[in-house]
Coordinates of C-alpha atoms in Angstrom, one line a residue:
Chain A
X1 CA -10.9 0.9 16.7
X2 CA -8.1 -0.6 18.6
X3 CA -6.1 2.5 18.9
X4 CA -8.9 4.5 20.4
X5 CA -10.5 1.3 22.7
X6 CA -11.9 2.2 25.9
X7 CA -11.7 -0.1 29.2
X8 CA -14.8 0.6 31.2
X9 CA -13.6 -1.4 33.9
X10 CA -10.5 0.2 34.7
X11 CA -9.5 1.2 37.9
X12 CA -7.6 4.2 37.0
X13 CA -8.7 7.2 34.3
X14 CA -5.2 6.1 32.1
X15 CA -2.8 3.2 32.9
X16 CA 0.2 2.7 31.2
X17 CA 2.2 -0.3 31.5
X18 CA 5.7 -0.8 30.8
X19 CA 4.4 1.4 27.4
X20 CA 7.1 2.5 24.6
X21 CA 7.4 4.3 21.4
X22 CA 10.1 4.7 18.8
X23 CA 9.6 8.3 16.5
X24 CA 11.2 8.9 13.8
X25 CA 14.3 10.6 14.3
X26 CA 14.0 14.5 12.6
X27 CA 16.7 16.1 12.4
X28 CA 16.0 20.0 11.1
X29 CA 18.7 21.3 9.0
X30 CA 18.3 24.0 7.0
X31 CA 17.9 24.0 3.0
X32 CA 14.3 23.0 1.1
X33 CA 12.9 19.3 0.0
X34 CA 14.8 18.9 -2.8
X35 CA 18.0 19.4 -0.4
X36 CA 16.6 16.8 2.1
X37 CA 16.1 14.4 -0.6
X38 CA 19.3 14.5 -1.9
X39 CA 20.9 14.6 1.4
X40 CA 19.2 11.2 2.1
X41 CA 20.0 9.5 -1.3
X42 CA 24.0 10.5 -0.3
X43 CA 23.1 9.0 2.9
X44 CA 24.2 12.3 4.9
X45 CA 20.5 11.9 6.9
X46 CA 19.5 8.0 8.1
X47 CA 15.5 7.5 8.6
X48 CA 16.7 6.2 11.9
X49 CA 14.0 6.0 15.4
X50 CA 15.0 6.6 19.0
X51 CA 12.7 6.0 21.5
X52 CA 10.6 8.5 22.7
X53 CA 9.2 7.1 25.3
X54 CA 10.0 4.1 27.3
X55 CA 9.4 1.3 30.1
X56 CA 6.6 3.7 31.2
X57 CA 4.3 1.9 34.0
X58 CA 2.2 4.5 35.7
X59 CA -1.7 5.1 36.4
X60 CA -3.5 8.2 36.8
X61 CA -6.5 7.9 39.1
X62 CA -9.9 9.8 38.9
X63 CA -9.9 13.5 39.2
X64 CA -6.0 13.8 39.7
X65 CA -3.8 16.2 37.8
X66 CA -0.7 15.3 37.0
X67 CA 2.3 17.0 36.1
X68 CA 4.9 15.9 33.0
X69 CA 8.2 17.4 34.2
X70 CA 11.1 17.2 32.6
X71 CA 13.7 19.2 30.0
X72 CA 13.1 19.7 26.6
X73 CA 12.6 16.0 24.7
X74 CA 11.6 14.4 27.3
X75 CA 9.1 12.6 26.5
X76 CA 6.3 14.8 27.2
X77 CA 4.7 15.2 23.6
X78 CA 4.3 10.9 23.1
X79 CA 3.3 10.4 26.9
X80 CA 0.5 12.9 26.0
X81 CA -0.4 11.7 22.3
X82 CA -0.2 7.6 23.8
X83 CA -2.3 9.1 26.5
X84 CA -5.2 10.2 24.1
X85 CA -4.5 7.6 21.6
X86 CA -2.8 9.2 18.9
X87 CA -0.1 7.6 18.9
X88 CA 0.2 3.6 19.2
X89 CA 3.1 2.4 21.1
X90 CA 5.5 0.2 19.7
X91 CA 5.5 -1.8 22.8
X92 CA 3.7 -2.6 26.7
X93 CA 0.6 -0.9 26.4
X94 CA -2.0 2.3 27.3
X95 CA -5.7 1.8 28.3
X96 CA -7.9 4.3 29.3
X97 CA -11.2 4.0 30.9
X98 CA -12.7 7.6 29.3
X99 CA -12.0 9.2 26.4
X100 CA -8.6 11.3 26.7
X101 CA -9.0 13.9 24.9
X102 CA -5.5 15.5 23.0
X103 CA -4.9 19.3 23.9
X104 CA -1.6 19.6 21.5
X105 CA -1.3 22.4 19.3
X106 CA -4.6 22.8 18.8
X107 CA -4.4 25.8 16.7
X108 CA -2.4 24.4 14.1
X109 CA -5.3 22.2 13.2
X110 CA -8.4 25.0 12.1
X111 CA -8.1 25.5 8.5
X112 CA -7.3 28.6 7.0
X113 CA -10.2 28.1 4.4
X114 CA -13.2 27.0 6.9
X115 CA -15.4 29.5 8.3
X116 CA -15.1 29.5 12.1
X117 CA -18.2 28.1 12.7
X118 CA -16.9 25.4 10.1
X119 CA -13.6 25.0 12.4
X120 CA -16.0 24.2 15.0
X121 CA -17.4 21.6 13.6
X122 CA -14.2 20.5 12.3
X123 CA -12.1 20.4 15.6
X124 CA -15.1 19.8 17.8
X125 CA -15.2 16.7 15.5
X126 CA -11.7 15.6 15.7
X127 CA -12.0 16.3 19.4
X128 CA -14.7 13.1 19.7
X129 CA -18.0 15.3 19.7
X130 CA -20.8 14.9 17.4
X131 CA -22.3 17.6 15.2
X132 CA -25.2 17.8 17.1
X133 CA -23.0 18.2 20.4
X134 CA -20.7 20.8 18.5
X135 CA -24.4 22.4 17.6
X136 CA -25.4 22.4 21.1
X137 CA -22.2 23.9 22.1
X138 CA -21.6 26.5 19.4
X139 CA -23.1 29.6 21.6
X140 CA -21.0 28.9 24.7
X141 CA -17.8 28.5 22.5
X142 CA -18.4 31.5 20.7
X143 CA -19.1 33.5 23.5
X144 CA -16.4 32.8 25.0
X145 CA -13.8 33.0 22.4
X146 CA -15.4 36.2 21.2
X147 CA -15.8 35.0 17.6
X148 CA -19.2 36.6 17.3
X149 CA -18.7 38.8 14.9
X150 CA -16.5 36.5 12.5
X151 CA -18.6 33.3 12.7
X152 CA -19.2 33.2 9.4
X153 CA -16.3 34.6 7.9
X154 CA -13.1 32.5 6.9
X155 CA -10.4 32.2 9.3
X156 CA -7.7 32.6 7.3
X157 CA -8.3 36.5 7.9
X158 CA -8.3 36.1 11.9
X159 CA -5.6 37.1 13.7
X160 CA -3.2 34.3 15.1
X161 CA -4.7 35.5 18.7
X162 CA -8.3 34.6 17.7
X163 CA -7.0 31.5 16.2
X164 CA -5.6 30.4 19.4
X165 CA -8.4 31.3 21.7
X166 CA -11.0 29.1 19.5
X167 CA -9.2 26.3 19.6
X168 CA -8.9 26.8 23.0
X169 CA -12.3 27.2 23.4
X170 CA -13.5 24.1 21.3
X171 CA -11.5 21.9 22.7
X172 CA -12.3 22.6 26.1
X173 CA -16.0 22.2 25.6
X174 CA -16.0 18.8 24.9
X175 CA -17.6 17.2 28.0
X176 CA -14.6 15.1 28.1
X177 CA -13.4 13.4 31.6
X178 CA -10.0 13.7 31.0
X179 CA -7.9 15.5 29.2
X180 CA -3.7 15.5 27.8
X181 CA -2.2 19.1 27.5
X182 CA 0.9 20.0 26.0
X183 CA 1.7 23.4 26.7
X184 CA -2.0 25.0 26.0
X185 CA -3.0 25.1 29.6
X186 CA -3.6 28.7 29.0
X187 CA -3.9 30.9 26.3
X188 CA -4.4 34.1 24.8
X189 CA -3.8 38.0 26.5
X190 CA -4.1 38.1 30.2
X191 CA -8.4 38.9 30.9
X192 CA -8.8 35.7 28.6
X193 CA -5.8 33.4 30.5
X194 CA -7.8 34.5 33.4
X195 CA -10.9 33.3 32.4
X196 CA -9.0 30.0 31.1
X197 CA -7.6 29.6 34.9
X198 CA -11.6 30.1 35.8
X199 CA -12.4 27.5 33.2
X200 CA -9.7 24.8 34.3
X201 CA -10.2 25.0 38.0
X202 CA -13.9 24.6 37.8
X203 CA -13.6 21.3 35.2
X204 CA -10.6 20.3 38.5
X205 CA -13.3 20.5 40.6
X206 CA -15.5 18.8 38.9
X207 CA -13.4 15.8 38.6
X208 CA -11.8 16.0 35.6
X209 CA -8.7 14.3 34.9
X210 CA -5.4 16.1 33.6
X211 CA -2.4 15.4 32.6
X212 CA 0.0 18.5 31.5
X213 CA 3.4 19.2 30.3
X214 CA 4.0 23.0 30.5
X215 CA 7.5 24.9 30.2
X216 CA 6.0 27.1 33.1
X217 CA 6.9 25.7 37.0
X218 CA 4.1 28.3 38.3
X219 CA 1.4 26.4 36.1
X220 CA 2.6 23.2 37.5
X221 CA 2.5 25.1 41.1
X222 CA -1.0 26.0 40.4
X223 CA -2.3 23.2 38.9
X224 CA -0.8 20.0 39.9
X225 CA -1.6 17.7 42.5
X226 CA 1.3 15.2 41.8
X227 CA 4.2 15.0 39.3
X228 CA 6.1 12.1 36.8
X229 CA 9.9 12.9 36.2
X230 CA 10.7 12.5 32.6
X231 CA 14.2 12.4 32.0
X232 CA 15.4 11.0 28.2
X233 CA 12.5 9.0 27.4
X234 CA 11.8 7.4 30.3
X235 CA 9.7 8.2 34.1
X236 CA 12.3 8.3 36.4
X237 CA 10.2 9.4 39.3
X238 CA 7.1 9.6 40.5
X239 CA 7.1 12.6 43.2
X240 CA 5.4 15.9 44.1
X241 CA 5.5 18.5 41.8
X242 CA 7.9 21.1 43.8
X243 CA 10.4 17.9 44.0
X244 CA 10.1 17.2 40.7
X245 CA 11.3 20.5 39.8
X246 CA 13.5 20.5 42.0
X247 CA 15.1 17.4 39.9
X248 CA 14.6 19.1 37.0
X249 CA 17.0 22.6 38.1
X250 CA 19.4 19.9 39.2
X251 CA 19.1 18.2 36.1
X252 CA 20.0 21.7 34.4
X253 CA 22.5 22.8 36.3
X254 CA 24.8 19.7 36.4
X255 CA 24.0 19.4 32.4
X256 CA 23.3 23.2 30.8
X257 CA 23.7 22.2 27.8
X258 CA 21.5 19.9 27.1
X259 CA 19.0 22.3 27.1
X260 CA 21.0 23.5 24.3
X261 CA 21.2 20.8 22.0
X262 CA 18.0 19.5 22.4
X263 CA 15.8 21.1 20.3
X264 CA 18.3 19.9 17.2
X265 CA 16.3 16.5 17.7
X266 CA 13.4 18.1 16.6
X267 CA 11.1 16.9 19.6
X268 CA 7.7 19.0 18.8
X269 CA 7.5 19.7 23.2
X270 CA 10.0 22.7 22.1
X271 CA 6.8 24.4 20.5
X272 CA 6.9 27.3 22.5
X273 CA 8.9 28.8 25.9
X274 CA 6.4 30.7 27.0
X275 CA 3.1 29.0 28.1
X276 CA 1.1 31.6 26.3
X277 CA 1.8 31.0 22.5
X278 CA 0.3 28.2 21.1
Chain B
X1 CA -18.7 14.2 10.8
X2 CA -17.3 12.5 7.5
X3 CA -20.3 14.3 6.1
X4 CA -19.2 17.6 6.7
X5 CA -15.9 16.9 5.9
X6 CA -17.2 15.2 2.6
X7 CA -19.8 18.1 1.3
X8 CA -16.9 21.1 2.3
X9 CA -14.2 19.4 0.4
X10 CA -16.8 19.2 -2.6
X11 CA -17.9 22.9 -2.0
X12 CA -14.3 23.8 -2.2
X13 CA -14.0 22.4 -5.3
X14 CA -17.1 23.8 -7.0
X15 CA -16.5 27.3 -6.2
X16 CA -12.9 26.9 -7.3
X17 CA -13.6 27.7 -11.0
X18 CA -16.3 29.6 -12.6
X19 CA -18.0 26.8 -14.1
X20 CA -18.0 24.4 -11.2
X21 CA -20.1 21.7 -11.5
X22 CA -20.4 21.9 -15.5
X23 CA -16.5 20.8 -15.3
X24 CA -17.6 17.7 -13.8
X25 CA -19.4 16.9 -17.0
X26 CA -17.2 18.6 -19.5
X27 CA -13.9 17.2 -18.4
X28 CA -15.0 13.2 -18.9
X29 CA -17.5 14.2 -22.1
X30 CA -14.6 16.0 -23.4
X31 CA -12.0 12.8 -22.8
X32 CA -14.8 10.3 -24.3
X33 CA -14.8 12.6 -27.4
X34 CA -11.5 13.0 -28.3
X35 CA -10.6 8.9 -27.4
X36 CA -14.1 8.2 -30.0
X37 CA -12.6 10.4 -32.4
X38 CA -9.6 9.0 -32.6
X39 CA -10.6 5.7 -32.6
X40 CA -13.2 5.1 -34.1
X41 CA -13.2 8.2 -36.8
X42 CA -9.5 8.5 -37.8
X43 CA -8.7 4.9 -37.4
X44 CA -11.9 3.7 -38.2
X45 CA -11.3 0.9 -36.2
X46 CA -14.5 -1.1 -36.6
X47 CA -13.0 -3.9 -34.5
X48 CA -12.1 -2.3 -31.3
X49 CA -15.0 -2.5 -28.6
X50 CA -18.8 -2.8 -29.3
X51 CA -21.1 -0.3 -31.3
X52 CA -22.1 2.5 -30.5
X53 CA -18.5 3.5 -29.5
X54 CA -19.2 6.3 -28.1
X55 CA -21.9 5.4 -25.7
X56 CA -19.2 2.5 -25.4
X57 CA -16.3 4.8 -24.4
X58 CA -18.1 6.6 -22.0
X59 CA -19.9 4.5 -20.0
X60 CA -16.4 3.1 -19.0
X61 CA -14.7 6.3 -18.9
X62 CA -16.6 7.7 -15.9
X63 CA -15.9 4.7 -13.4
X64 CA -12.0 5.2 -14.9
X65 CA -12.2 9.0 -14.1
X66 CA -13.0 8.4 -10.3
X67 CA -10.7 5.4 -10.2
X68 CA -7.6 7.4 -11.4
X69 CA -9.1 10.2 -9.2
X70 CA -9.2 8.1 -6.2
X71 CA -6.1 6.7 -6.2
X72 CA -4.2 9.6 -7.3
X73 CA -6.0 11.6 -3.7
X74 CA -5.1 8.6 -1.7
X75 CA -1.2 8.7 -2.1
X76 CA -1.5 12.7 -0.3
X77 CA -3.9 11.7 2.4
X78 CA -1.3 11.9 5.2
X79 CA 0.5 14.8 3.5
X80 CA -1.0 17.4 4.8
X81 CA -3.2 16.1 8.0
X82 CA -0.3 16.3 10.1
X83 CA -1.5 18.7 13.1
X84 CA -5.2 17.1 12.4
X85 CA -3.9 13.6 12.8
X86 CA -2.2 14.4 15.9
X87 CA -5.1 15.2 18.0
X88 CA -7.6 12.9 16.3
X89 CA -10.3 11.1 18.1
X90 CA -11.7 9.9 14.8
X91 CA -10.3 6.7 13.0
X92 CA -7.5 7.0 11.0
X93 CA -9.2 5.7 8.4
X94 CA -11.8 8.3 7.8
X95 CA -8.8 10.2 6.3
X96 CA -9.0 7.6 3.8
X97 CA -12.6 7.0 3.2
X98 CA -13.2 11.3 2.5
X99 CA -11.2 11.7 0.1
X100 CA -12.9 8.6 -1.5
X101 CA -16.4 9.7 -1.1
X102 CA -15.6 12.9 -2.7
X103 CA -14.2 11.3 -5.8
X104 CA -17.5 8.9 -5.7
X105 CA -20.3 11.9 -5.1
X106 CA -18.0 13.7 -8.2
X107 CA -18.7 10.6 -10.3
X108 CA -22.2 9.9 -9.4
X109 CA -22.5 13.7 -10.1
X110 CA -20.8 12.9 -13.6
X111 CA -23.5 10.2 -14.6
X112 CA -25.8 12.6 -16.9
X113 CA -22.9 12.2 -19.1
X114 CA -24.2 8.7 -19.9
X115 CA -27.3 10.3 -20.6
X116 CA -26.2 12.7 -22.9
X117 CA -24.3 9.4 -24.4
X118 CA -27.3 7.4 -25.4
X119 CA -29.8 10.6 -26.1
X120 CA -26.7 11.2 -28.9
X121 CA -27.0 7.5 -29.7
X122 CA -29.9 6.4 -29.4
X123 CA -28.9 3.2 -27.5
X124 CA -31.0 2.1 -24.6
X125 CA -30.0 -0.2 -22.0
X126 CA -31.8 -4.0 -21.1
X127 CA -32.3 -5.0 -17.4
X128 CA -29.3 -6.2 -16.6
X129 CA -28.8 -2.1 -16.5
X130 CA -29.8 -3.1 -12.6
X131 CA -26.1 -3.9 -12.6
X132 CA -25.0 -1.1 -12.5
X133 CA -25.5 0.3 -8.8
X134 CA -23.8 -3.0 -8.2
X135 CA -20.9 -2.4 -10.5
X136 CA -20.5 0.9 -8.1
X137 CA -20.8 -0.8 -5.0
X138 CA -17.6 -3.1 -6.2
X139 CA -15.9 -0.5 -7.3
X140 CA -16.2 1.2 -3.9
X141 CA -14.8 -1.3 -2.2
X142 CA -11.7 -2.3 -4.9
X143 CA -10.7 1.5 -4.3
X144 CA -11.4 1.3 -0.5
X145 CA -9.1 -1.6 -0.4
X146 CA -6.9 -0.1 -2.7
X147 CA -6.6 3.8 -1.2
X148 CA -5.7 2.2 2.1
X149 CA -2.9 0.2 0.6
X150 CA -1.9 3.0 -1.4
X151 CA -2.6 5.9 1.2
X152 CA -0.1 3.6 4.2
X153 CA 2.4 3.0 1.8
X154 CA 2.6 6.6 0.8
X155 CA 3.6 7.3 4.2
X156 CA 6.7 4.8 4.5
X157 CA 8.0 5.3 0.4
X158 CA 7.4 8.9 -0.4
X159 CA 8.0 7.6 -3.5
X160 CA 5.1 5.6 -3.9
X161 CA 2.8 8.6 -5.7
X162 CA 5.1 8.6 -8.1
X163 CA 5.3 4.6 -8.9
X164 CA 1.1 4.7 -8.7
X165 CA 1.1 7.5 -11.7
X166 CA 3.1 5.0 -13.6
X167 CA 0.7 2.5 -13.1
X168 CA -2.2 4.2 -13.5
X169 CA -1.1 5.1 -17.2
X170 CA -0.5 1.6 -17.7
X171 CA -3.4 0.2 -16.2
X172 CA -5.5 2.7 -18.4
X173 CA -4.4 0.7 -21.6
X174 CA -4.2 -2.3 -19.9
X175 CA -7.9 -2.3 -18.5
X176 CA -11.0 -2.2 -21.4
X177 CA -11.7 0.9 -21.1
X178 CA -10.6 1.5 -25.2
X179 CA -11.8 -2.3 -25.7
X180 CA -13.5 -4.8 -24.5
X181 CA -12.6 -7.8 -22.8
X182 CA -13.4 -10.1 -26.0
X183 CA -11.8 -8.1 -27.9
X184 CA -8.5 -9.6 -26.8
X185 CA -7.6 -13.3 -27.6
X186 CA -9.3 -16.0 -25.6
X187 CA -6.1 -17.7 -24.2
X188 CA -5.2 -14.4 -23.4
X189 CA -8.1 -13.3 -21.2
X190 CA -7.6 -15.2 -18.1
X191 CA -4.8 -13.3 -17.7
X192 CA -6.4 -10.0 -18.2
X193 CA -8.8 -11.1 -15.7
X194 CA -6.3 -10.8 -13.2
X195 CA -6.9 -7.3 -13.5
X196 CA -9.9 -6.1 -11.1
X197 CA -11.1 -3.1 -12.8
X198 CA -12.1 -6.3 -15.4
X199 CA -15.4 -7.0 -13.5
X200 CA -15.9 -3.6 -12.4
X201 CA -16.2 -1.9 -15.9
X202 CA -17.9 -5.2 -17.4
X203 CA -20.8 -4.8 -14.8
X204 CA -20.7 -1.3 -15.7
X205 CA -21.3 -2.1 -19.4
X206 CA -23.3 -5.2 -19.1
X207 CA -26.8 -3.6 -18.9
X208 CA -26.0 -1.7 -22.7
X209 CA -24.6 -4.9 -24.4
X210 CA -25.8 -8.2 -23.1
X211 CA -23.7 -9.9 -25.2
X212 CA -20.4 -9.0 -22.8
X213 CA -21.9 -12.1 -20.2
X214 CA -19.8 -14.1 -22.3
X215 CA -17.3 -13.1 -20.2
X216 CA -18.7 -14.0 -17.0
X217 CA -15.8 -16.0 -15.9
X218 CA -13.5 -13.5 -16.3
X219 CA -15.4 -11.2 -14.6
X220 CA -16.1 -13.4 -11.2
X221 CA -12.3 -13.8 -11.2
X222 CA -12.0 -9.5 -11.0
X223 CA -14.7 -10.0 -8.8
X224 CA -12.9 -12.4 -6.3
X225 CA -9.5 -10.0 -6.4
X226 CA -11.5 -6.8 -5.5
X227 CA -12.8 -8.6 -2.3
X228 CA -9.5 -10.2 -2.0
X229 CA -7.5 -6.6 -2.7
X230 CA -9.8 -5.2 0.5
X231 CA -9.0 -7.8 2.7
X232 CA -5.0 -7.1 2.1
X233 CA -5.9 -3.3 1.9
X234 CA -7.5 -3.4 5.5
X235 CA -4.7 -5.9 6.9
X236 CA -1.5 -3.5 5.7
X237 CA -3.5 -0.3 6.5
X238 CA -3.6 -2.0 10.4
X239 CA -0.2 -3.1 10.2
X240 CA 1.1 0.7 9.4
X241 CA -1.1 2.5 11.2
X242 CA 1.4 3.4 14.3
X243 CA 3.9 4.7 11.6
X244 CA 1.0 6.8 10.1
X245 CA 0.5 8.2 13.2
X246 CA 4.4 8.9 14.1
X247 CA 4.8 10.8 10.9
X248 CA 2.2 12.8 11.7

């Protein structure tokens, strides 16, 4: 699967060079499908694609984290997804020498009419593992996202907090050596963020790779060994994360309102403000 | 993984209603009856296929069933798996291959209706019955080919499910299910060769009536296209695969 190819003999954990991607442009207006529809056949909305991403040449090494600054749209969400491989880009390229795995809305992803031990299976699944991993797994995930009680129950009846902490949970059980986070660094009420933080630093110290886009500098403080600029698609600077937000309050302060407009492009990175919501 | 994906789509579908599996059978027994009534009772059309007509009718009305099935689940595929497509790990085409498992294990699940066809009959099948595992394997791969043709092009012409229920309608008269393929005029069946679901259902039928190896050109022809039909199906899926995954 060429998408998802591993090179074993890479020197760094993800290399991209001179990688780009083109999305679909979505603009959100109001009204319902039938509006949309006939707004396109009148020609008022144009499928038309911007890049996302683009001339990105960067490598992360072994064990680093790394930080995805930038304002809202930068780029963040398709470095992340070409990073893990769900996305292909349109041209350069991405190879990885582990599996990345994708930490992007997680939650959206567990099915209202699974059981959560079926959700398990499900997103461990999707995440790369194999049922008998996810089977291996299940008591640690459980534990720790306190589903005991509801294992067997659908999820569709959970509340949007226990949705969030198991797909927390699941996908950072994976085994994985690297993994792509979009604004799920933590989760949840403050006891479980804290034993998220636990979580995270011990899998740092163990070596594993991470690159993260987060709204939240103080995660970026905490976390980060080094940072990439985004600014409109493209890495304009590879610096230390207290620099790089430092460029990014210039950024805002010469241009407020493009913090404004932004979100009217419809990239997904303007999920949530606050680090905790998924 | 495709397993579990497989058996819970099917469980969903078999506690949906209070009969659950007995629709399975009822819903393609029910179809064969009506189309023998009609044709073979109120226009007493001794012509049309090969005797009995019943056993006739249904034998090629099951493979139809999961064909129209098929197709009709490939053009949503990518509706809905947005957020699951997003962070998948698995390849994009096991999307594809699920929902066409669970239309097979629902047809395989459908045989006993042939069963119940020659127990009502009395019409039993010859060796060339050994066919028919075959005839399945074919038809796998025609839809295979055909769901990831169908299931990518979904993606870039919304429009597309729309178009495919057309054709399906059409293809329904155009394909011997009703008839069979000698039926039809001999200058004429070359060209209705062309049409893959030809060889499929002929293989199907072969091990009841023999006599339908007349046919055998016609049949390696819609034999050739199904393999030929993959081979695009597996090329265009690959070429669209990066839009897939951008719409996601």
């Amino acid at each position: 699967m060429a998408r998802l190819s591993l090179t074993p003999d890479l020197g760094a954990i993800v290399e991209f060079t001179d990688a780009g991607v083109r999305m679909p442009r979505r603009r959100r207006r109001r009204g319902d499908g039938r509006r949309q529809r006939l707004r396109r056949i009148a020609g008022e909305v144009r499928r038309d694609e911007v890049w996302r991403l683009r001339n990105a040449t960067f490598a992360v090494a072994e064990g680093e984290s790394v930080a995805l600054v930038g304002g809202r749209g930068a780029g963040q969400e398709a470095l992340i997804r070409l990073a893990a491989g769900t996305l292909i880009p349109d041209e350069g390229r991405v190879r990885r020498r582990v599996e990345v795995v994708p930490m992007i809305d997680v939650a959206r992803s567990l099915a209202r009419t699974y059981t959560v031990r079926q959700n398990i299976y499900l997103i461990g699944g999707l995440l790369g593992m194999t049922p008998e991993e996810v089977s291996e797994k299940l008591g640690g995930i459980v534990a720790f996202a306190g589903v005991d009680g509801i294992l067997d129950k659908y999820l569709g009846t959970a509340p949007p907090i226990v949705r969030q902490r198991l797909a927390w949970s699941i996908a950072t059980s994976t085994d994985a050596r690297a993994y792509a986070i979009n604004q799920i660094l933590v989760v949840g009420e403050r006891d479980f963020r804290q034993q998220c933080w636990t979580r995270m630093d011990r899998m740092r110290e163990d070596g594993v790779t991470f690159l993260l886009a987060s709204d939240s500098p103080k995660q970026f403080r905490r976390f980060c060994d080094r940072a990439l600029y985004l600014d409109a698609g493209t890495v304009a600077a590879e610096t230390t994360v207290p620099d790089a937000l430092a460029m990014l309050r210039e950024a805002r302060r010469r241009d407020p309102a493009a913090e404004a407009e932004s979100p009217e492009d419809g990239d997904e990175t303007s999920g949530g403000s606050d680090a905790g919501s998924v | 993984m495709l397993r579990m994906l497989v058996l819970r789509d099917l469980q969903k579908q078999y506690t949906k209603f209070r009969l659950g599996y007995l629709w399975t059978l009822l819903e393609p027994l029910g179809m064969s009856l009506v189309l023998w009534f009609v044709f073979s009772v109120l226009l007493g059309a001794r012509a049309l296929g090969l005797q009995p007509y019943l056993l006739f009718l249904s034998v090629a009305i099951l493979p139809w069933w999961w064909f129209t099935k098929g197709i009709a689940a490939s053009t949503r595929v990518f509706r809905r798996s947005g957020g699951q497509l997003r962070i998948s790990l698995l390849p994009t085409e096991f999307w594809v291959l699920r929902v066409l498992l669970v239309s097979m294990i629902e047809f395989i699940l459908s045989l006993p209706v042939i069963v119940i066809g020659m127990l009502v009959t009395q019409y039993w099948p010859g060796p060339l019955i050994v066919l028919f595992p075959v005839a399945i394997a074919l038809q796998f791969l025609l839809m295979y080919g055909l769901s990831l043709l169908i299931a990518a092009g979904a993606v870039v012409i919304p429009d597309l499910a729309r178009i495919v229920r057309i054709v399906m309608r059409a293809m329904f008269y155009l394909s011997p299910v009703l008839y069979s393929i000698s039926n039809i005029p001999a200058q004429v069946q070359p060209f209705a060769a062309l049409n893959p679901l030809v060889g499929v259902l002929g293989l199907y039928r072969i091990g009841w009536w023999p006599e339908e190896i007349e046919s055998a050109g016609a049949y390696l022809l819609s034999i050739a296209l199904c393999l030929a039909l993959f081979v695009v199906g597996l090329v265009v899926f690959r070429r669209l695969e990066p839009r897939i995954l951008k719409e996601a």
